[in-house]
Amino acid sequence: MSTFYLPEELVVNILSRLLPKTLIRFRCISKTWLALIGTLDFVSENILNHSILATKSQNPNPQLLLVKSTIQPRCDKHTYSFLSYDTLLDCGFRIPLNLPLRPVLRHHWNLPYPTPYLNLSIVASCDGLLCLYDYTRHSNIYLWNPFNAATPTELEVLPPMTRGHYMLNDKFVGFGFDSRSNDFKIVRIYSDCVAECMAGHTRKLYPGEVGIGKGVGVYSLSTGSWRQVEHDPKMISGILPYRHMTAYMNGLFFWLTVDEDDYNDNRIVAFDFSTEVFNMTPLPDKSVIGLWRSLLVLNGFIAMVIYSRVSDNSGFDIWVLLEFGVKESWTRLITIDPSLDLKRPLLFWKSGQILMENKKGQLVLYDPFTQATKNVQLDGHKGSVRVVPYTLSLVNA
Amino acid sequence: MKFCAVKQYFDDENNNNITSGASTTMIPLPNVESHPLAILITYCKKHLKIKANNADNKKETEKEMEQYEQELLKKVMPQELTELILAANYLNFKEALDFFCRAVASAIQNKSIEFVRKFFGLESDFELGEEEKLREEFAWSFEGVDED
């Protein structure tokens, strides 16, 4: 059988369609392919970098970005704005979310007693629907479609997930879309133990004591009800209750966890809304990375930000997980120097550029190729900034 | 535009004022074998037919085209794909080129180094130990690869 030599441009055409794992393996084919595929350094123009940074048709860009800011934590006013994803230009309207909160009550559930401030965070943004939750306290879960009703500040409260008399101590809420059953779902991880509630804190078990279990409940928008879900307790035992250590991507909700017995065993777990199963990947060794982390999404890959120090004058690294489940596939992509005055990354934009919050609390766009920072013009926003993708959709809450 | 190279030939012919009927003109295609050419012609005709059937419905066109492409791939040997790519490239037939490149990418996505070398007729030109070093450093990328 004769072999046909493909010219380089056709080889590139084929290679540019391959996954990063495959490309990394194929670097071993020959010196030519090694040079062609290149190394994952984020900035060079090569096939490997392109496979991660370029938008893929399976993960199309959203039309809008939703920007949320609060002047200070525990403030009673949040401001929401929309930017065009393509141009990053302000769409021009603001939606304030003030107290007193007047959510639409579809049912008469007990609301928590009035709080002096509104600490709602966005759990995830999915097909035009936002899930909001207060991470600092036991709170209700809200769904919000700012483009839906005549009054854009209507929030829908989810019914509580009751379980006998036990107070459910939980800060773990995930939101996403199940593409198999075409349904929005909320997943809630709770601790269920009377002793724990009475003591007001978690503690290690005494020998022979009944376990402080964690339970998992799933709410389907289509049925409007909660049900309990079987789970592997090892997956979620050390789950961390911080919003910035979560992420949503492609029907999966991610949390960071720490093993309660082995503090060196750090992991990332993913809940699949279709199969309703948890899977996990260990994080790179602790000696390599620091303590302070957050999660980001990069074109269908999960990325993790590692802050070098807990101080304002720290830089950070961004790592990407090339193959979920494979610890060795964590790859350091980019290092941000503290002199750039960037506080924290918020969202990956086009072609590897990153929307960030700088040390002055402003929203900026960072280009890792030129190392240039550009202010994103956005009036009225001050303080803590959060950006999520927002896809306009015909689906209503 | 499909078969751009052929169109170019016709355009050139017209410019030279040759008035023979298009149906009797013979166009030399020295770089394309008859078998891949036949497949490309069938692909082209089918694409045009599907497009005509679903005049305004782009999604339907895409869906039907995808179904046809899946069927076509079942009849084509993987080794023939490189021939088809070269032919589509020579004829400047972009849709077919994209499709067959996608098909090759799919076919090799989970394959071993040895398989891919054989597929493209390549040989290792690494120095002694270079390849082993790379394999060791990125051992994780070799997990779960299809058996040859």
Coordinates of C-alpha atoms in Angstrom, one line a residue:
Chain A
M1 CA 0.0 0.0 0.0
S2 CA 1.5 3.3 -1.0
T3 CA 1.7 6.1 1.5
F4 CA 0.5 9.5 0.7
Y5 CA 2.5 12.4 2.2
L6 CA 0.3 15.1 3.4
P7 CA 1.6 18.6 3.0
E8 CA 2.1 20.4 6.3
E9 CA -1.0 22.7 5.9
L10 CA -3.2 19.6 5.7
V11 CA -1.5 18.0 8.7
V12 CA -2.2 21.2 10.6
N13 CA -5.8 21.1 9.5
I14 CA -6.2 17.7 11.0
L15 CA -4.2 18.3 14.2
S16 CA -6.1 21.5 15.0
R17 CA -9.2 19.3 15.5
L18 CA -7.6 17.2 18.2
L19 CA -7.9 17.3 22.0
P20 CA -5.0 18.6 24.1
K21 CA -4.4 15.1 25.6
T22 CA -4.0 13.6 22.1
L23 CA -1.8 16.5 20.9
I24 CA 0.5 16.1 23.8
R25 CA 0.9 12.4 23.1
F26 CA 1.4 13.0 19.3
R27 CA 4.4 15.2 20.1
C28 CA 6.3 11.9 20.4
I29 CA 5.6 11.0 16.8
S30 CA 8.5 12.9 15.3
K31 CA 10.5 16.0 15.7
T32 CA 8.4 17.8 13.0
W33 CA 5.2 17.0 14.9
L34 CA 6.8 18.1 18.2
A35 CA 7.7 21.5 16.7
L36 CA 4.3 21.7 15.0
I37 CA 2.2 21.0 18.0
G38 CA 4.4 23.0 20.4
T39 CA 4.3 23.5 24.2
L40 CA 1.5 24.7 26.4
D41 CA 2.7 28.1 27.4
F42 CA -0.5 30.0 26.5
V43 CA 1.2 32.7 24.5
S44 CA 3.0 31.0 21.5
E45 CA 1.1 30.5 18.3
N46 CA 0.9 26.8 18.1
I47 CA -1.6 24.0 17.7
L48 CA -1.5 23.0 21.4
N49 CA -2.3 26.5 22.7
H50 CA -4.9 26.9 20.1
S51 CA -6.7 23.7 21.2
I52 CA -7.2 25.2 24.6
L53 CA -7.7 28.9 23.9
A54 CA -9.8 28.9 20.7
T55 CA -13.6 28.8 21.1
K56 CA -15.0 25.5 20.0
S57 CA -18.4 24.9 18.3
Q58 CA -19.4 22.7 21.1
N59 CA -19.0 25.5 23.6
P60 CA -20.3 28.6 21.8
N61 CA -19.8 32.0 23.3
P62 CA -22.7 33.6 25.2
Q63 CA -24.3 36.7 23.8
L64 CA -23.9 38.7 27.0
L65 CA -22.0 39.0 30.2
L66 CA -23.7 39.8 33.4
V67 CA -21.6 42.0 35.7
K68 CA -22.6 42.2 39.4
S69 CA -21.0 44.4 42.0
T70 CA -21.5 45.4 45.6
I71 CA -20.0 48.4 47.2
Q72 CA -18.9 46.4 50.1
P73 CA -19.8 42.9 51.4
R74 CA -22.9 42.9 53.5
C75 CA -24.3 45.8 51.7
D76 CA -27.9 46.1 50.9
K77 CA -27.5 47.0 47.3
H78 CA -26.3 45.0 44.4
T79 CA -26.0 46.4 40.9
Y80 CA -26.3 44.2 37.8
S81 CA -25.4 45.3 34.3
F82 CA -25.1 43.5 30.9
L83 CA -22.2 43.8 28.5
S84 CA -22.1 42.5 25.0
Y85 CA -19.9 39.5 24.9
D86 CA -18.4 40.3 21.5
T87 CA -17.5 44.0 22.1
L88 CA -17.6 44.2 26.0
L89 CA -19.7 47.3 25.5
D90 CA -22.2 48.2 28.1
C91 CA -25.8 47.4 27.1
G92 CA -27.0 50.4 28.9
F93 CA -29.4 49.2 31.5
R94 CA -29.0 48.5 35.2
I95 CA -31.0 46.2 37.4
P96 CA -30.6 47.1 41.0
L97 CA -31.5 44.5 43.5
N98 CA -32.4 46.2 46.8
L99 CA -33.8 45.3 50.1
P100 CA -36.4 44.7 51.2
L101 CA -36.4 41.6 49.1
R102 CA -39.8 40.9 47.6
P103 CA -39.5 37.6 46.0
V104 CA -42.4 36.1 44.1
L105 CA -44.0 33.6 46.4
R106 CA -45.3 30.7 44.3
H107 CA -45.9 28.9 47.5
H108 CA -46.1 29.9 51.1
W109 CA -42.8 28.8 52.5
N110 CA -41.2 30.1 55.6
L111 CA -38.7 32.7 54.8
P112 CA -35.8 33.3 57.0
Y113 CA -36.2 36.1 59.4
P114 CA -35.4 39.5 57.8
T115 CA -31.7 40.2 57.5
P116 CA -30.2 43.6 57.6
Y117 CA -28.3 43.0 54.4
L118 CA -28.5 41.1 51.2
N119 CA -25.6 38.7 50.6
L120 CA -26.9 36.9 47.6
S121 CA -24.3 35.4 45.3
I122 CA -24.8 34.0 41.9
V123 CA -24.4 30.2 42.1
A124 CA -24.4 29.8 38.3
S125 CA -25.8 31.3 35.1
C126 CA -27.3 28.8 32.8
D127 CA -29.4 29.4 29.6
G128 CA -30.7 32.7 30.8
L129 CA -31.5 31.6 34.3
L130 CA -29.6 32.6 37.4
C131 CA -29.5 30.8 40.6
L132 CA -28.9 33.0 43.7
Y133 CA -28.0 31.9 47.2
D134 CA -26.6 33.5 50.3
Y135 CA -23.3 31.7 51.2
T136 CA -22.9 33.3 54.6
R137 CA -26.0 31.9 56.2
H138 CA -28.6 29.2 55.9
S139 CA -30.7 30.7 53.2
N140 CA -33.3 30.1 50.6
I141 CA -32.4 29.4 47.0
Y142 CA -33.6 31.8 44.4
L143 CA -34.1 31.6 40.7
W144 CA -34.0 34.7 38.6
N145 CA -34.5 35.5 35.0
P146 CA -33.9 39.2 34.6
F147 CA -35.4 39.2 31.1
N148 CA -38.5 37.4 32.1
A149 CA -41.3 39.2 33.9
A150 CA -42.5 42.7 33.6
T151 CA -40.8 43.4 36.8
P152 CA -37.2 42.2 36.3
T153 CA -36.5 42.0 40.0
E154 CA -38.9 39.1 40.6
L155 CA -37.1 36.2 42.2
E156 CA -38.6 32.7 42.5
V157 CA -38.0 31.0 45.8
L158 CA -37.4 27.3 45.8
P159 CA -39.4 25.3 48.3
P160 CA -37.1 24.3 51.2
M161 CA -35.7 20.8 51.4
T162 CA -37.1 19.6 54.7
R163 CA -35.9 16.6 56.4
G164 CA -37.8 16.0 59.6
H165 CA -36.9 18.2 62.5
Y166 CA -33.2 18.5 61.7
M167 CA -32.0 21.8 60.7
L168 CA -30.1 21.5 57.5
N169 CA -26.7 23.1 57.8
D170 CA -25.5 23.5 54.3
K171 CA -23.7 25.9 52.2
F172 CA -23.4 23.7 49.2
V173 CA -25.7 24.6 46.4
G174 CA -25.1 23.8 42.7
F175 CA -27.1 24.8 39.7
G176 CA -27.1 23.6 36.1
F177 CA -28.7 22.0 33.2
D178 CA -29.4 18.3 32.5
S179 CA -29.2 18.0 28.7
R180 CA -30.5 14.4 28.8
S181 CA -33.8 15.2 30.4
N182 CA -33.8 18.8 29.2
D183 CA -34.3 20.1 32.8
F184 CA -32.7 22.7 35.1
K185 CA -31.6 21.2 38.4
I186 CA -30.3 22.4 41.7
V187 CA -28.1 20.1 43.8
R188 CA -27.8 20.7 47.5
I189 CA -25.4 19.0 49.9
Y190 CA -26.3 19.1 53.5
S191 CA -25.1 17.8 56.8
D192 CA -27.7 16.0 58.8
C193 CA -27.1 15.4 62.5
V194 CA -28.9 16.7 65.5
A195 CA -25.7 16.8 67.6
E196 CA -24.0 18.8 65.0
C197 CA -26.8 21.4 65.0
M198 CA -27.0 21.6 68.8
A199 CA -23.3 22.0 69.0
G200 CA -23.4 24.6 66.3
H201 CA -20.3 23.2 64.6
T202 CA -18.8 20.1 63.1
R203 CA -16.5 18.0 65.1
K204 CA -14.7 14.7 64.8
L205 CA -16.7 11.6 65.6
Y206 CA -16.1 9.7 68.8
P207 CA -15.5 5.9 68.2
G208 CA -18.8 4.2 67.9
E209 CA -20.8 7.4 67.2
V210 CA -23.2 7.4 64.4
G211 CA -21.8 9.2 61.5
I212 CA -22.3 12.8 60.7
G213 CA -23.5 12.1 57.2
K214 CA -23.8 14.4 54.4
G215 CA -26.9 14.0 52.2
V216 CA -27.5 15.1 48.7
G217 CA -30.8 16.4 47.4
V218 CA -31.7 17.3 43.8
Y219 CA -34.4 19.7 42.8
S220 CA -35.9 19.5 39.3
L221 CA -37.5 22.5 37.8
S222 CA -39.8 20.3 35.8
T223 CA -41.3 18.5 38.8
G224 CA -40.9 21.4 41.2
S225 CA -39.8 19.1 44.0
W226 CA -36.8 17.7 45.8
R227 CA -35.6 14.2 46.0
Q228 CA -32.7 12.5 47.8
V229 CA -29.9 11.1 45.7
E230 CA -27.6 8.3 46.5
H231 CA -24.0 9.3 46.5
D232 CA -20.5 8.2 47.4
P233 CA -19.7 9.9 50.8
K234 CA -16.0 9.9 50.2
M235 CA -16.5 12.3 47.3
I236 CA -18.1 15.1 49.3
S237 CA -16.8 14.6 52.8
G238 CA -14.4 17.6 52.8
I239 CA -16.3 19.9 50.5
L240 CA -15.4 23.6 50.9
P241 CA -18.1 26.2 51.4
Y242 CA -16.8 29.1 49.4
R243 CA -18.5 30.4 46.3
H244 CA -15.3 31.3 44.6
M245 CA -14.2 27.6 44.9
T246 CA -17.1 26.5 42.7
A247 CA -17.7 26.6 38.9
Y248 CA -20.3 25.5 36.4
M249 CA -19.6 24.1 33.0
N250 CA -21.3 21.9 30.4
G251 CA -23.8 20.2 32.8
L252 CA -21.2 19.8 35.5
F253 CA -20.9 21.6 38.8
F254 CA -17.5 21.7 40.5
W255 CA -16.4 22.2 44.1
L256 CA -13.0 22.1 45.8
T257 CA -12.6 19.7 48.7
V258 CA -10.1 18.9 51.4
D259 CA -9.8 15.5 53.0
E260 CA -10.7 15.8 56.6
D261 CA -8.3 13.1 57.6
D262 CA -5.5 14.1 55.3
Y263 CA -5.2 17.8 54.8
N264 CA -2.7 17.2 52.0
D265 CA -5.3 15.4 50.0
N266 CA -7.0 18.2 48.1
R267 CA -9.5 17.5 45.3
I268 CA -11.9 18.9 42.8
V269 CA -15.2 17.1 42.6
A270 CA -17.8 17.4 39.8
F271 CA -21.5 16.7 40.0
D272 CA -23.0 15.6 36.7
F273 CA -26.6 16.8 36.4
S274 CA -27.4 14.1 33.9
T275 CA -26.1 11.1 35.7
E276 CA -26.4 12.7 39.2
V277 CA -23.1 11.2 40.1
F278 CA -20.0 12.7 41.7
N279 CA -16.5 12.3 40.2
M280 CA -13.2 13.7 41.4
T281 CA -9.7 14.6 40.5
P282 CA -6.9 15.1 43.0
L283 CA -5.2 18.5 42.9
P284 CA -1.5 18.8 42.2
D285 CA 0.7 18.2 45.2
K286 CA 0.4 20.8 48.0
S287 CA 4.1 21.5 47.8
V288 CA 3.6 22.8 44.3
I289 CA 0.6 25.0 45.0
G290 CA -0.5 27.4 47.7
L291 CA -3.6 27.4 49.9
W292 CA -5.8 30.1 48.3
R293 CA -7.6 29.0 45.2
S294 CA -10.5 29.7 43.0
L295 CA -12.1 28.0 40.0
L296 CA -12.6 29.3 36.5
V297 CA -13.9 27.9 33.2
L298 CA -11.6 28.0 30.1
N299 CA -13.3 26.8 26.9
G300 CA -14.7 23.6 28.3
F301 CA -11.8 23.0 30.6
I302 CA -11.8 23.6 34.3
A303 CA -9.0 26.0 35.5
M304 CA -7.8 26.8 38.9
V305 CA -6.3 30.1 40.2
I306 CA -3.6 29.7 42.8
Y307 CA -2.8 32.8 44.8
S308 CA 0.7 32.9 46.1
R309 CA -0.1 34.7 49.4
V310 CA -3.0 36.1 51.3
S311 CA -2.1 39.7 50.8
D312 CA -2.9 42.4 48.4
N313 CA 0.6 42.3 47.0
S314 CA 0.4 38.8 45.6
G315 CA 0.5 37.4 42.2
F316 CA -1.2 34.2 41.1
D317 CA -0.9 31.3 38.7
I318 CA -3.6 29.8 36.6
W319 CA -3.6 26.0 36.1
V320 CA -5.8 24.1 33.7
L321 CA -7.0 20.5 34.0
L322 CA -6.6 18.9 30.7
E323 CA -8.2 15.6 31.5
F324 CA -10.7 15.3 34.3
G325 CA -9.8 12.4 36.6
V326 CA -6.1 12.6 35.8
K327 CA -4.0 14.4 38.4
E328 CA -0.9 14.5 36.2
S329 CA -2.8 16.4 33.5
W330 CA -2.9 19.6 35.7
T331 CA -0.8 22.0 33.7
R332 CA 0.4 25.5 34.8
L333 CA -0.7 27.9 32.1
I334 CA 0.2 31.4 33.1
T335 CA 1.8 33.3 35.9
I336 CA 0.5 36.8 36.8
D337 CA 3.1 39.0 38.4
P338 CA 2.0 41.1 41.4
S339 CA 3.3 44.3 39.8
L340 CA 0.5 44.1 37.3
D341 CA -1.9 45.3 40.1
L342 CA -4.4 42.6 39.2
K343 CA -6.4 41.3 42.1
R344 CA -8.2 38.3 40.8
P345 CA -9.4 36.8 37.5
L346 CA -13.1 36.7 36.9
L347 CA -13.7 35.1 33.5
F348 CA -11.8 33.9 30.5
W349 CA -12.9 35.9 27.4
K350 CA -11.9 35.4 23.8
S351 CA -8.6 33.9 22.7
G352 CA -7.2 33.6 26.2
Q353 CA -7.8 37.2 27.3
I354 CA -9.0 37.4 30.9
L355 CA -11.5 39.7 32.6
M356 CA -10.1 40.6 36.0
E357 CA -10.8 42.8 39.0
N358 CA -7.8 45.0 39.6
K359 CA -6.6 46.3 43.0
K360 CA -8.8 49.4 42.7
G361 CA -11.9 47.3 42.3
Q362 CA -12.3 48.0 38.6
L363 CA -13.2 45.6 35.8
V364 CA -10.3 45.3 33.4
L365 CA -9.4 43.1 30.4
Y366 CA -5.9 41.5 30.6
D367 CA -4.1 40.3 27.5
P368 CA -1.5 37.7 28.4
F369 CA 0.2 38.0 25.0
T370 CA 1.0 41.7 25.3
Q371 CA 0.6 41.8 29.1
A372 CA -1.5 44.9 28.6
T373 CA -4.5 45.8 30.8
K374 CA -7.4 47.7 29.5
N375 CA -10.3 49.2 31.6
V376 CA -13.7 48.0 30.7
Q377 CA -16.0 51.0 30.7
L378 CA -18.7 50.4 33.2
D379 CA -20.3 53.2 35.2
G380 CA -21.9 52.8 38.6
H381 CA -20.0 49.6 39.5
K382 CA -17.8 49.8 42.5
G383 CA -16.3 47.3 44.9
S384 CA -16.5 43.6 44.6
V385 CA -17.1 42.5 41.0
R386 CA -18.4 39.2 39.6
V387 CA -18.9 38.4 36.0
V388 CA -20.9 35.4 34.6
P389 CA -21.8 34.5 31.0
Y390 CA -25.4 35.2 30.2
T391 CA -27.1 33.4 27.3
L392 CA -30.4 34.8 26.1
S393 CA -32.9 32.1 25.9
L394 CA -36.6 31.5 25.2
V395 CA -36.8 29.4 28.4
N396 CA -38.6 31.2 31.2
A397 CA -38.2 30.6 34.8
Chain B
M1 CA -18.3 26.7 -4.2
K2 CA -17.2 23.2 -4.9
F3 CA -14.6 21.9 -7.2
C4 CA -13.1 25.3 -7.5
A5 CA -10.1 23.9 -9.4
V6 CA -12.5 22.7 -12.1
K7 CA -14.3 26.0 -12.3
Q8 CA -11.0 27.7 -12.6
Y9 CA -10.3 25.5 -15.6
F10 CA -13.5 26.4 -17.2
D11 CA -12.9 30.1 -16.6
D12 CA -9.5 29.8 -18.1
E13 CA -11.0 28.0 -21.1
N14 CA -13.5 30.7 -21.7
N15 CA -10.8 33.3 -21.5
N16 CA -9.0 31.5 -24.3
N17 CA -12.2 31.6 -26.3
I18 CA -12.6 27.9 -26.8
T19 CA -16.2 27.4 -27.6
S20 CA -16.6 23.6 -27.3
G21 CA -19.6 22.5 -25.2
A22 CA -19.0 22.1 -21.5
S23 CA -20.4 18.6 -21.6
T24 CA -17.7 17.4 -24.0
T25 CA -14.7 19.2 -22.5
M26 CA -12.1 16.9 -20.9
I27 CA -10.4 18.3 -17.9
P28 CA -7.1 16.8 -16.9
L29 CA -6.8 16.1 -13.2
P30 CA -3.4 14.5 -12.9
N31 CA -3.3 14.5 -9.2
V32 CA -6.5 12.8 -8.5
E33 CA -7.2 9.1 -8.8
S34 CA -10.5 7.9 -10.2
H35 CA -11.7 6.3 -7.0
P36 CA -11.5 9.3 -4.6
L37 CA -12.8 11.5 -7.4
A38 CA -15.9 9.4 -7.8
I39 CA -16.5 9.6 -4.0
L40 CA -16.1 13.4 -4.1
I41 CA -18.5 13.8 -7.0
T42 CA -21.1 11.7 -5.2
Y43 CA -20.5 13.7 -2.0
C44 CA -21.0 16.9 -3.9
K45 CA -24.1 15.8 -5.7
K46 CA -25.6 14.6 -2.4
H47 CA -24.8 17.8 -0.7
L48 CA -26.5 19.8 -3.4
K49 CA -29.5 17.5 -3.4
I50 CA -29.9 17.8 0.4
K51 CA -29.6 21.5 0.2
A52 CA -32.2 21.8 -2.5
N53 CA -34.6 19.5 -0.6
N54 CA -34.4 21.6 2.6
A55 CA -34.3 25.0 0.8
D56 CA -34.7 27.3 3.8
N57 CA -34.1 25.0 6.7
K58 CA -30.4 25.1 7.5
K59 CA -30.7 22.9 10.5
E60 CA -32.4 20.1 8.5
T61 CA -29.7 20.4 5.9
E62 CA -27.0 20.0 8.5
K63 CA -28.8 17.1 10.1
E64 CA -29.3 15.2 6.9
M65 CA -25.8 15.9 5.8
E66 CA -24.5 14.5 9.1
Q67 CA -26.4 11.3 8.6
Y68 CA -25.1 10.9 5.0
E69 CA -21.6 11.6 6.2
Q70 CA -21.9 8.9 8.9
E71 CA -23.1 6.4 6.3
L72 CA -20.3 7.4 3.9
L73 CA -17.6 6.9 6.6
K74 CA -18.7 3.4 7.1
K75 CA -17.9 2.6 3.5
V76 CA -14.6 4.3 3.3
M77 CA -11.4 2.7 4.6
P78 CA -9.4 4.9 7.0
Q79 CA -6.4 4.7 4.7
E80 CA -8.5 6.1 1.8
L81 CA -9.2 9.2 3.9
T82 CA -5.7 10.7 3.2
E83 CA -6.3 10.1 -0.6
L84 CA -9.6 11.9 -0.2
I85 CA -8.1 14.8 1.7
L86 CA -5.4 15.3 -1.0
A87 CA -8.0 15.1 -3.8
A88 CA -10.4 17.5 -2.0
N89 CA -7.4 19.9 -1.4
Y90 CA -6.3 19.7 -5.1
L91 CA -9.8 20.3 -6.3
N92 CA -10.3 23.1 -3.8
F93 CA -13.5 21.6 -2.5
K94 CA -13.6 23.1 1.0
E95 CA -16.6 21.4 2.5
A96 CA -15.3 17.9 1.6
L97 CA -11.8 18.9 2.8
D98 CA -13.2 20.0 6.2
F99 CA -15.3 16.8 6.4
F100 CA -12.5 14.4 5.7
C101 CA -10.1 16.2 7.9
R102 CA -12.7 15.9 10.7
A103 CA -13.1 12.3 9.9
V104 CA -9.3 11.6 10.1
A105 CA -9.1 13.6 13.4
S106 CA -11.9 11.4 14.8
A107 CA -10.2 8.3 13.6
I108 CA -6.9 9.1 15.2
Q109 CA -8.1 10.9 18.4
N110 CA -7.5 8.0 20.7
K111 CA -4.8 6.1 18.8
S112 CA -1.3 5.2 19.7
I113 CA 1.9 6.7 18.3
E114 CA 2.7 3.6 16.3
F115 CA -0.8 3.6 14.7
V116 CA -0.5 7.2 13.7
R117 CA 3.0 6.8 12.3
K118 CA 1.8 3.9 10.1
F119 CA -1.3 5.9 9.1
F120 CA 0.7 8.8 7.8
G121 CA 3.8 7.0 6.7
L122 CA 6.0 8.7 9.3
E123 CA 9.1 7.6 11.1
S124 CA 10.6 8.7 14.3
D125 CA 13.6 11.1 13.8
F126 CA 14.3 11.6 17.5
E127 CA 17.8 11.2 19.0
L128 CA 18.4 8.3 21.3
G129 CA 16.4 8.8 24.5
E130 CA 14.6 11.9 23.4
E131 CA 11.3 10.1 22.8
E132 CA 11.6 8.1 26.0
K133 CA 12.0 11.3 27.9
L134 CA 8.9 12.9 26.4
R135 CA 6.9 9.7 27.0
E136 CA 7.9 9.6 30.6
E137 CA 7.2 13.3 31.3
F138 CA 3.7 13.1 29.8
A139 CA 2.9 9.5 30.6
W140 CA -0.7 10.4 31.5
S141 CA -1.5 11.3 27.9
F142 CA -0.8 7.7 27.0
E143 CA -3.4 6.2 29.3
G144 CA -6.6 4.9 27.9
V145 CA -5.3 4.8 24.3
D146 CA -6.9 2.2 22.0
E147 CA -5.0 -1.0 21.5
D148 CA -3.4 -1.3 18.1

